[in-house]
PDB file of C-alpha atoms in Angstrom:
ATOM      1  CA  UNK S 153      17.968  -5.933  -2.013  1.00 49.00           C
ATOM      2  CA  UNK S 154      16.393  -8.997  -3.626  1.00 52.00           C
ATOM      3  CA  UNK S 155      15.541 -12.231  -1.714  1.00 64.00           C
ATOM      4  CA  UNK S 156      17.891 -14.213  -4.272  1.00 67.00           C
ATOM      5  CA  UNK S 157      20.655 -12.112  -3.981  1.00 76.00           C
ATOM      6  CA  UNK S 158      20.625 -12.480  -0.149  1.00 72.00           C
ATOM      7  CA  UNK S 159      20.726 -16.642  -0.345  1.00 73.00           C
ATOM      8  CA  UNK S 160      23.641 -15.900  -2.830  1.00 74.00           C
ATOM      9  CA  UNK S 161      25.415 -13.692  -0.717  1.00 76.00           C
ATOM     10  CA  UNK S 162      24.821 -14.892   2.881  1.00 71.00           C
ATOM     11  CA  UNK S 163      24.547 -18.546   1.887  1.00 64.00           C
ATOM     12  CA  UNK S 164      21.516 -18.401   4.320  1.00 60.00           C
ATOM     13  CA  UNK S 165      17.998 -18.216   2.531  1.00 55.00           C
ATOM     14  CA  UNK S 166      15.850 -16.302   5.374  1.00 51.00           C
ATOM     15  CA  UNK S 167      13.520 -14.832   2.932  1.00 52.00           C
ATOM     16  CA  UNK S 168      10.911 -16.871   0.678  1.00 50.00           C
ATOM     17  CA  UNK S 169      12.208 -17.568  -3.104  1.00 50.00           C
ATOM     18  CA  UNK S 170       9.128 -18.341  -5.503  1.00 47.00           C
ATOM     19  CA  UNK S 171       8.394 -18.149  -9.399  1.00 48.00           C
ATOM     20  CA  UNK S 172       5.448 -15.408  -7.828  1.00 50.00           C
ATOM     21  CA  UNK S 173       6.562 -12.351  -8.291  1.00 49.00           C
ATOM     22  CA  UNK S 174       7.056 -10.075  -5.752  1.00 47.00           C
ATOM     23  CA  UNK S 175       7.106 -12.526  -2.976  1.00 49.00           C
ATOM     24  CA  UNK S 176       8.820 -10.658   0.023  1.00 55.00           C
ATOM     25  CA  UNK S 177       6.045  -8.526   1.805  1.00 55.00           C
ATOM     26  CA  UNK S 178       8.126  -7.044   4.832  1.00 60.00           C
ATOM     27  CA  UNK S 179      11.106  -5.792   5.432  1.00 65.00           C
ATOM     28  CA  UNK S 180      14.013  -8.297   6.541  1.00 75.00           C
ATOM     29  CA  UNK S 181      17.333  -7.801   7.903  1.00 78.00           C
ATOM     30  CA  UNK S 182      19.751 -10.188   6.987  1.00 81.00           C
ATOM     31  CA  UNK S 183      23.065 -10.102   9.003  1.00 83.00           C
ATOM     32  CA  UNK S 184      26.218 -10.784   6.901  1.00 86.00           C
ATOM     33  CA  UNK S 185      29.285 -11.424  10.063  1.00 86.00           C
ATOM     34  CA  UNK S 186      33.195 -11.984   8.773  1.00 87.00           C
ATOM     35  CA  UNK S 187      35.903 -12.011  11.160  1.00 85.00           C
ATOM     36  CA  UNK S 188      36.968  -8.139  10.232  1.00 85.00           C
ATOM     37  CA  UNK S 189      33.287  -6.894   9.344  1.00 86.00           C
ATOM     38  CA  UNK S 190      29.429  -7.062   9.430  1.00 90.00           C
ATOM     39  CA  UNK S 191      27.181  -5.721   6.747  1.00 89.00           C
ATOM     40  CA  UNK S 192      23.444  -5.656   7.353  1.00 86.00           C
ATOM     41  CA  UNK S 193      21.100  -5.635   4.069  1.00 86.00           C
ATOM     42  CA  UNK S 194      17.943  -4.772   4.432  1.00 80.00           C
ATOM     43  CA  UNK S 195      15.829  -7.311   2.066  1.00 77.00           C
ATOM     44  CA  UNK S 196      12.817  -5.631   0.598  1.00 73.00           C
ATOM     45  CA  UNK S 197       9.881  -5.889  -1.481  1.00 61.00           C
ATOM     46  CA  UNK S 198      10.400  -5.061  -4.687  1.00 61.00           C
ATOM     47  CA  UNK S 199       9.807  -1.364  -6.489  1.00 61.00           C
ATOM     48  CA  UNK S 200       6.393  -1.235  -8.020  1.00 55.00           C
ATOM     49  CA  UNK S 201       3.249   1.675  -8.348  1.00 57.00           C
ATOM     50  CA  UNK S 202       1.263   0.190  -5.463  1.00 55.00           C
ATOM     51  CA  UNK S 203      -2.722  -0.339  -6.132  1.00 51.00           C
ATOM     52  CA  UNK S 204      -3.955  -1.546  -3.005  1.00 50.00           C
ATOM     53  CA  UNK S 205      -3.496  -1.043   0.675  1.00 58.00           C
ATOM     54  CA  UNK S 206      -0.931  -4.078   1.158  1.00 57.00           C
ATOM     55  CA  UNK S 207       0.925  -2.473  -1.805  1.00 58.00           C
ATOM     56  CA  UNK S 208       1.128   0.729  -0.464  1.00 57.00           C
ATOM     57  CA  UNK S 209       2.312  -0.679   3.180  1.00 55.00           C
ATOM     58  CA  UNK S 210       5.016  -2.923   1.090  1.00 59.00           C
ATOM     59  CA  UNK S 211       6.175   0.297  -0.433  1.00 61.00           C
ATOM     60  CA  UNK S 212       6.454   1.571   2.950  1.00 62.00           C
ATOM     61  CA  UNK S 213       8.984  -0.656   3.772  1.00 59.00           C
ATOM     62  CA  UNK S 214      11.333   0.840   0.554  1.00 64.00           C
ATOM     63  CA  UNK S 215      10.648   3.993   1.292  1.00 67.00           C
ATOM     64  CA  UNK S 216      12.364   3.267   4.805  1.00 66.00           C
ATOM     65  CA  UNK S 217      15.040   1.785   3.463  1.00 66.00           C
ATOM     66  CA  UNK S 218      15.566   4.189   1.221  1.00 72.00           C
ATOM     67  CA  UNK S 219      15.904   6.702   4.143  1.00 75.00           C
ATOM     68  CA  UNK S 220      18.662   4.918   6.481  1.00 79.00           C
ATOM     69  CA  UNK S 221      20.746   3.245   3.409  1.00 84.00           C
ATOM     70  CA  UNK S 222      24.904   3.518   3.385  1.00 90.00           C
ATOM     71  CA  UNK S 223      24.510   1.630  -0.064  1.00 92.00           C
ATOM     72  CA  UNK S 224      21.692   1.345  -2.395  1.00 89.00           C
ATOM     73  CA  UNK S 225      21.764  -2.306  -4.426  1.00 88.00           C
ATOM     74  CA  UNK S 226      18.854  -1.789  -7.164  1.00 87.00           C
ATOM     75  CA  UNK S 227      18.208  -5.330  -8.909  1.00 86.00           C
ATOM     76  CA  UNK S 228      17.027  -5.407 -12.043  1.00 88.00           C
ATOM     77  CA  UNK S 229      16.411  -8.865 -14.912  1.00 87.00           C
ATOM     78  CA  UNK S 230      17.372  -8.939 -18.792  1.00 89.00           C
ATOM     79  CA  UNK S 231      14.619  -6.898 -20.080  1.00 86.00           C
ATOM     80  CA  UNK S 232      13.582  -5.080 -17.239  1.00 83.00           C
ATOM     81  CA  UNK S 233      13.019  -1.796 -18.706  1.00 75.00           C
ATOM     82  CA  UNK S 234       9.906  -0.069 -17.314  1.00 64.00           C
ATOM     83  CA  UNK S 235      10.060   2.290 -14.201  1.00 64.00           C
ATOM     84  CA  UNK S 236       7.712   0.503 -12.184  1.00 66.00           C
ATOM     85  CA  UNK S 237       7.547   3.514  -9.999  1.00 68.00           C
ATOM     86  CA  UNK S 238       8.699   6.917 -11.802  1.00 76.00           C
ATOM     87  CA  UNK S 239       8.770   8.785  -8.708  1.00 75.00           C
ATOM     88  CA  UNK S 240      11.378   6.658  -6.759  1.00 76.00           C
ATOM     89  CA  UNK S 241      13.407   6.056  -9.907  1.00 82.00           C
ATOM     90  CA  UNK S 242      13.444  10.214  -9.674  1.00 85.00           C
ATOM     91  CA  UNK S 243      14.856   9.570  -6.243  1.00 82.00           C
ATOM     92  CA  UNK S 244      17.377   6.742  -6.763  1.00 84.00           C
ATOM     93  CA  UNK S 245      19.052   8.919 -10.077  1.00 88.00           C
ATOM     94  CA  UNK S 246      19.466  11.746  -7.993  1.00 89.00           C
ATOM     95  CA  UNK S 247      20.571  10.640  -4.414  1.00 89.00           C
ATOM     96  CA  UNK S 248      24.193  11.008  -3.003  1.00 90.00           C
ATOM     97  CA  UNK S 249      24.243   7.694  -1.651  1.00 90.00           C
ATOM     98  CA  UNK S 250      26.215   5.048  -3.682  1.00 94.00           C
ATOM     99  CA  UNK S 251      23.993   3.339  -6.004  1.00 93.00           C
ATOM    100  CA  UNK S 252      24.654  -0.448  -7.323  1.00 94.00           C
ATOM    101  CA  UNK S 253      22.649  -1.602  -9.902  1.00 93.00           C
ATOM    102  CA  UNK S 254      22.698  -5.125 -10.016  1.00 92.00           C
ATOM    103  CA  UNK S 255      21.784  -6.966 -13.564  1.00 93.00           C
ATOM    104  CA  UNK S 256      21.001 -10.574 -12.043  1.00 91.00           C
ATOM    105  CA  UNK S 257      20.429 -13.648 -13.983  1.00 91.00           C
ATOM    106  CA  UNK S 258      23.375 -12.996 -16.756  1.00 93.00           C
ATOM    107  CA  UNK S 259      23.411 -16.751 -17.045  1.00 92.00           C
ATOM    108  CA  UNK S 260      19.804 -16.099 -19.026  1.00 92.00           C
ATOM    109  CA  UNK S 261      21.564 -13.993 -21.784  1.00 92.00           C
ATOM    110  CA  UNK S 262      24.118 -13.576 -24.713  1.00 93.00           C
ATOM    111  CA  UNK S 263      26.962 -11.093 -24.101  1.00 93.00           C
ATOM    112  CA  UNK S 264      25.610  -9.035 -26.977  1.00 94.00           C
ATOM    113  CA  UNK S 265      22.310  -8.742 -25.065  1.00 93.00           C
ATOM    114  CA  UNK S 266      23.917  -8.079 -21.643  1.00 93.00           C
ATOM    115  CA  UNK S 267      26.307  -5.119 -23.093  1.00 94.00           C
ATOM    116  CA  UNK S 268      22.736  -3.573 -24.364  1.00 94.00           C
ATOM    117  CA  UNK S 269      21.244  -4.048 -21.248  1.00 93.00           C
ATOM    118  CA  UNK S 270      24.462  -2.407 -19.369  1.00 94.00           C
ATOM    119  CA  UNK S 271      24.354  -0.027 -21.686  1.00 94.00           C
ATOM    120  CA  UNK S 272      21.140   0.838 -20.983  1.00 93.00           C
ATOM    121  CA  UNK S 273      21.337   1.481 -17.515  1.00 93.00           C
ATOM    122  CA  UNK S 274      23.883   3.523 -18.054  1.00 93.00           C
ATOM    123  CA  UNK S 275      22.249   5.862 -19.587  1.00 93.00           C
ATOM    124  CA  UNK S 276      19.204   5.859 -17.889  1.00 90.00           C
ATOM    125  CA  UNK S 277      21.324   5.631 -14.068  1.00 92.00           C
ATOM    126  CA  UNK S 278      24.447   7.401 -15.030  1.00 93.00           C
ATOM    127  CA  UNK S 279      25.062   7.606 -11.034  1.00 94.00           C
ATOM    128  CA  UNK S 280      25.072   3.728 -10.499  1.00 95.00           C
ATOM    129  CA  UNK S 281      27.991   1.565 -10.942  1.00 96.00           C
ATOM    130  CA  UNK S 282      26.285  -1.514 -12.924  1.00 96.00           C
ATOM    131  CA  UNK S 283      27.629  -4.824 -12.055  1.00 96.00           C
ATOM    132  CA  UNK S 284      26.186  -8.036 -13.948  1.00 95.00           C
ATOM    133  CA  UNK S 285      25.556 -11.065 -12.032  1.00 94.00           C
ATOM    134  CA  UNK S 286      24.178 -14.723 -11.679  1.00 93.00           C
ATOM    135  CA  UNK S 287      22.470 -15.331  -8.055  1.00 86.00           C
ATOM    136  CA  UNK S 288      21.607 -18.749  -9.328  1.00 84.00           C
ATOM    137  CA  UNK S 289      24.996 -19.636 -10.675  1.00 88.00           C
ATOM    138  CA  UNK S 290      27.004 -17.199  -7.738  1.00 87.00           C
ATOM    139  CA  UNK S 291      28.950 -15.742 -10.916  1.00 92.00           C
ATOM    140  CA  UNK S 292      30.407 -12.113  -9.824  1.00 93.00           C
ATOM    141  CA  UNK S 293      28.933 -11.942  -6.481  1.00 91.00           C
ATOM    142  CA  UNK S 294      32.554 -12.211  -5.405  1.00 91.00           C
ATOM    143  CA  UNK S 295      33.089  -8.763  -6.713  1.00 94.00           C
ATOM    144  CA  UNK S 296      29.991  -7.390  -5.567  1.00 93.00           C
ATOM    145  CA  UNK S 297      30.350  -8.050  -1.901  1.00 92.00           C
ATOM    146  CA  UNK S 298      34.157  -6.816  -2.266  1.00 93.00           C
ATOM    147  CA  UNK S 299      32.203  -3.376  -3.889  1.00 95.00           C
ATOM    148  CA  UNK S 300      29.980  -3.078  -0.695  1.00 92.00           C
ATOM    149  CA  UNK S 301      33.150  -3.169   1.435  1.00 92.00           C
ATOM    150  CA  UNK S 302      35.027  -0.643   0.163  1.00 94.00           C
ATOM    151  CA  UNK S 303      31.476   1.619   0.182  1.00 95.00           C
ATOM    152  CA  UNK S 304      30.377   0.961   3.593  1.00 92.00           C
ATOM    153  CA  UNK S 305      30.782   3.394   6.104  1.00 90.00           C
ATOM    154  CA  UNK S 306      33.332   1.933   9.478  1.00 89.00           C
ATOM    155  CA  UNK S 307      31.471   2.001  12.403  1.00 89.00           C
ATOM    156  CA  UNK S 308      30.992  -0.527  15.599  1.00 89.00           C
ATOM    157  CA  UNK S 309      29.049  -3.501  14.511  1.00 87.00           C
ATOM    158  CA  UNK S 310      25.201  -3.230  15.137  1.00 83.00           C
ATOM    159  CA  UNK S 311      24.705  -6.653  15.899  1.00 83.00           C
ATOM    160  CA  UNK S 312      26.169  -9.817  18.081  1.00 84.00           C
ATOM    161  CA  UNK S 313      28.938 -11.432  15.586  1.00 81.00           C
ATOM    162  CA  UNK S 314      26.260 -14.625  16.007  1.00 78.00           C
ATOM    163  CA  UNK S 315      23.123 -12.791  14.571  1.00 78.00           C
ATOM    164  CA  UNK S 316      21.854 -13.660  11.257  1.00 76.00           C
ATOM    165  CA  UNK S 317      18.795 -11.576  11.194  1.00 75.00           C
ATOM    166  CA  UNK S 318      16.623  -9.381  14.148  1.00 71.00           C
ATOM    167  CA  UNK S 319      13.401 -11.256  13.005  1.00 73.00           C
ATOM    168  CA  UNK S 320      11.698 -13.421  15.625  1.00 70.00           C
ATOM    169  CA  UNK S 321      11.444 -17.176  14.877  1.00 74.00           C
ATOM    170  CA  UNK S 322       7.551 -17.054  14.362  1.00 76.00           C
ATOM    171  CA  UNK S 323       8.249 -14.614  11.220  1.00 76.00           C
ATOM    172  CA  UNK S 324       9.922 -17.287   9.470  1.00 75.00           C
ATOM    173  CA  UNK S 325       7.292 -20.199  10.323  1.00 79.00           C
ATOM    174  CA  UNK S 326       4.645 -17.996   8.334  1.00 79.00           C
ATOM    175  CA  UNK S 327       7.100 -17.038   5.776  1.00 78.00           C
ATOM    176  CA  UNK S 328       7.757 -20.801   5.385  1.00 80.00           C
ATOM    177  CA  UNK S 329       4.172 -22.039   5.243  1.00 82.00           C
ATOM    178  CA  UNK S 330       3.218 -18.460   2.950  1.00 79.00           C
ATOM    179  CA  UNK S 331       6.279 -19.761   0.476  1.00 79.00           C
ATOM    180  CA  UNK S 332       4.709 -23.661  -0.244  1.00 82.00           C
ATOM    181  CA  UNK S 333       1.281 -22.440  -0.412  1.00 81.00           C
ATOM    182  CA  UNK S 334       1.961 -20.001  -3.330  1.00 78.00           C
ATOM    183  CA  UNK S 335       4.882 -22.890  -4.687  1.00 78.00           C
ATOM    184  CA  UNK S 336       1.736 -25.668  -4.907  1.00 79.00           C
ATOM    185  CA  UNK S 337      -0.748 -23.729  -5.305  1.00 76.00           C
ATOM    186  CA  UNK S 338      -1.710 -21.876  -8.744  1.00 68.00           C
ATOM    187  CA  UNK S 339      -5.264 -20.240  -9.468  1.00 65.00           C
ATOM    188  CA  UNK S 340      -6.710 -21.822  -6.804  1.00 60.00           C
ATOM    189  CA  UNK S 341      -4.911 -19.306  -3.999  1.00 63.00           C
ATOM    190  CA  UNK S 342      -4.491 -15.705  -5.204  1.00 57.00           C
ATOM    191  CA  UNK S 343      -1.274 -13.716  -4.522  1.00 57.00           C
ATOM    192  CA  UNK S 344      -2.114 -11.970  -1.343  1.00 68.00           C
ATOM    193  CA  UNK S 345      -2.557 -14.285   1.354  1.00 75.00           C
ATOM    194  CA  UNK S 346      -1.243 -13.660   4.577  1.00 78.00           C
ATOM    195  CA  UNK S 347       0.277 -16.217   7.709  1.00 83.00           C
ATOM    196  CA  UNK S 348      -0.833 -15.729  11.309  1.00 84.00           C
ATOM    197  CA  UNK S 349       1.124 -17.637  13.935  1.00 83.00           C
ATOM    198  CA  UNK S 350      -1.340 -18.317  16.745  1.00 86.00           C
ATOM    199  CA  UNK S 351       0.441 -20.478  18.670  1.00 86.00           C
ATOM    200  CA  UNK S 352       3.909 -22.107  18.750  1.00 85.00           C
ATOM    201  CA  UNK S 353       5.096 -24.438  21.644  1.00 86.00           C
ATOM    202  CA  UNK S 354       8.592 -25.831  21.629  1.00 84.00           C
ATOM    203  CA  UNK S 355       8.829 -29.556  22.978  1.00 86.00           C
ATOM    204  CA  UNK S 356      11.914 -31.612  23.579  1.00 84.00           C
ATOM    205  CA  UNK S 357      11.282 -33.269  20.129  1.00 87.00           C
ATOM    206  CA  UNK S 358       8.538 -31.446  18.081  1.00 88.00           C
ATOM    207  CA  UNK S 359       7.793 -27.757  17.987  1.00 84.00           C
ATOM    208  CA  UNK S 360       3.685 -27.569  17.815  1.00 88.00           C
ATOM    209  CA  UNK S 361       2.080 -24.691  15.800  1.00 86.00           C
ATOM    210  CA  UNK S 362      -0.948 -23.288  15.171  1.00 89.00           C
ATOM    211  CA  UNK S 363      -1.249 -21.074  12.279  1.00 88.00           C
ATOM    212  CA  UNK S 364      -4.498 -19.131  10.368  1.00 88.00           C
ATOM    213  CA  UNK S 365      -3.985 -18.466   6.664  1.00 86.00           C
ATOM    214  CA  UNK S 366      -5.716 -15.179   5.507  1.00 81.00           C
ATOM    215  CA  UNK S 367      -6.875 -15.018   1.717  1.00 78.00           C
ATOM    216  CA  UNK S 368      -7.389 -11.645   0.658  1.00 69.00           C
ATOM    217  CA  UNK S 369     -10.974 -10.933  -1.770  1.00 61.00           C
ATOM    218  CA  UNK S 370     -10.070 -11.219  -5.357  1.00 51.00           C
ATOM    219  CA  UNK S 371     -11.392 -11.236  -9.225  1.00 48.00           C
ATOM    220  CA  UNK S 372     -10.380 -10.828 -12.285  1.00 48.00           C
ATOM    221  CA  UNK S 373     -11.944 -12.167 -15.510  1.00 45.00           C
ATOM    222  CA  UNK S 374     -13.286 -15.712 -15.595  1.00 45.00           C
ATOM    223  CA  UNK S 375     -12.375 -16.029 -11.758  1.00 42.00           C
ATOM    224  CA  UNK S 376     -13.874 -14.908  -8.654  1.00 42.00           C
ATOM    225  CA  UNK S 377     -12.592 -15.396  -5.297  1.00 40.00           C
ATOM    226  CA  UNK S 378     -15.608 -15.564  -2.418  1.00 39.00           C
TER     227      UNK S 378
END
């Protein structure tokens, strides 16, 4: 699932949302609680080839999803036509759980250029049900959450009806300070950078951190990180 689509659906943003792409790094579990049902998504990163070790470990994190998933939501962009990972597209035409393919951002695009891009995906997913969307504008989200209630499995609720998410409190500071370093910060901070919460004291009226930002060696032409 896709950090937009969460903020959409939950009307809670507990995962970072920046132009970057890729900006989710762990796995998140965002708790959805109505008065006759509770769906859990697990918010990934998204599906690429990884290159590096951080990659790989992010790719970890779909793979277990993957594994323990009642419903598979695959998002995908107007345009968004290259397997970014051939091996798990492999996987995702040929499992038996139900597949939704979600074409976000339809407020981007003509009608004439969304029924090619359905068509598409049909084609290419013929076991996914493909249902167009707008995160941004909350167009047809209505219809998707009905979909994931009719495909979830019944079973005892995993979590207290109060629960948002299982992730501590100190996840979220770093995902807060990673999110405004890579939203005002351009070529002067490369992608992978990490948060470290040291320290964090509660008070009756301030909450006091202490935090370590890791920036990860990096080059490419013209730029050189030291």
């Amino acid at each position: 699932v896709h950090s937009p689509l969460m903020h959409a659906i939950v009307c809670v943003r507990l995962s970072i949302i920046t132009p970057t792409a890729l900006p989710t790094l762990h796995r998140i579990f965002v708790i959805l609680n109505e008065p006759e049902s509770q769906i859990v998504f697990s918010d990934t990163p998204g599906v690429i080839q990884p290159a590096y070790k951080m990659q790989e470990h992010m790719m970890k994190f779909v793979s277990d999803a993957f594994e323990d998933a009642d419903v598979f939501l695959y998002l995908v962009e107007p345009g968004d036509r290259a397997l970014k990972d051939e091996g798990f597209f492999q996987k995702l035409a040929t499992t038996a759980v139900p597949v939704l393919l979600i074409v976000n951002k339809i407020d981007t695009t003509t009608q004439e250029a969304l029924e090619e891009e359905v068509g598409y995906w049909q084609t290419s997913l013929p076991n996914a049900e493909i249902i167009p969307i707008s995160a941004l504008e909350q167009a047809n989200t209505d219809y998707l959450l009905s979909r994931l209630k009719e495909l979830v499995p019944v079973s005892p609720p995993y979590f207290a009806k109060d629960a948002l998410t299982d992730t501590t409190e100190r996840f979220f500071v770093s995902e807060i300070i990673r999110e405004q370093i890579l939203l005002n910060y351009k070529q002067e901070i490369p992608y992978r950078i990490a948060v470290d919460v040291e320290a964090f004291t509660e008070e009756e009226d301030i909450i006091r951190m202490r935090c370590i930002v890791y920036v990860a060696r990096y080059s490419q032409p013209g730029i050189v990180w030291p």
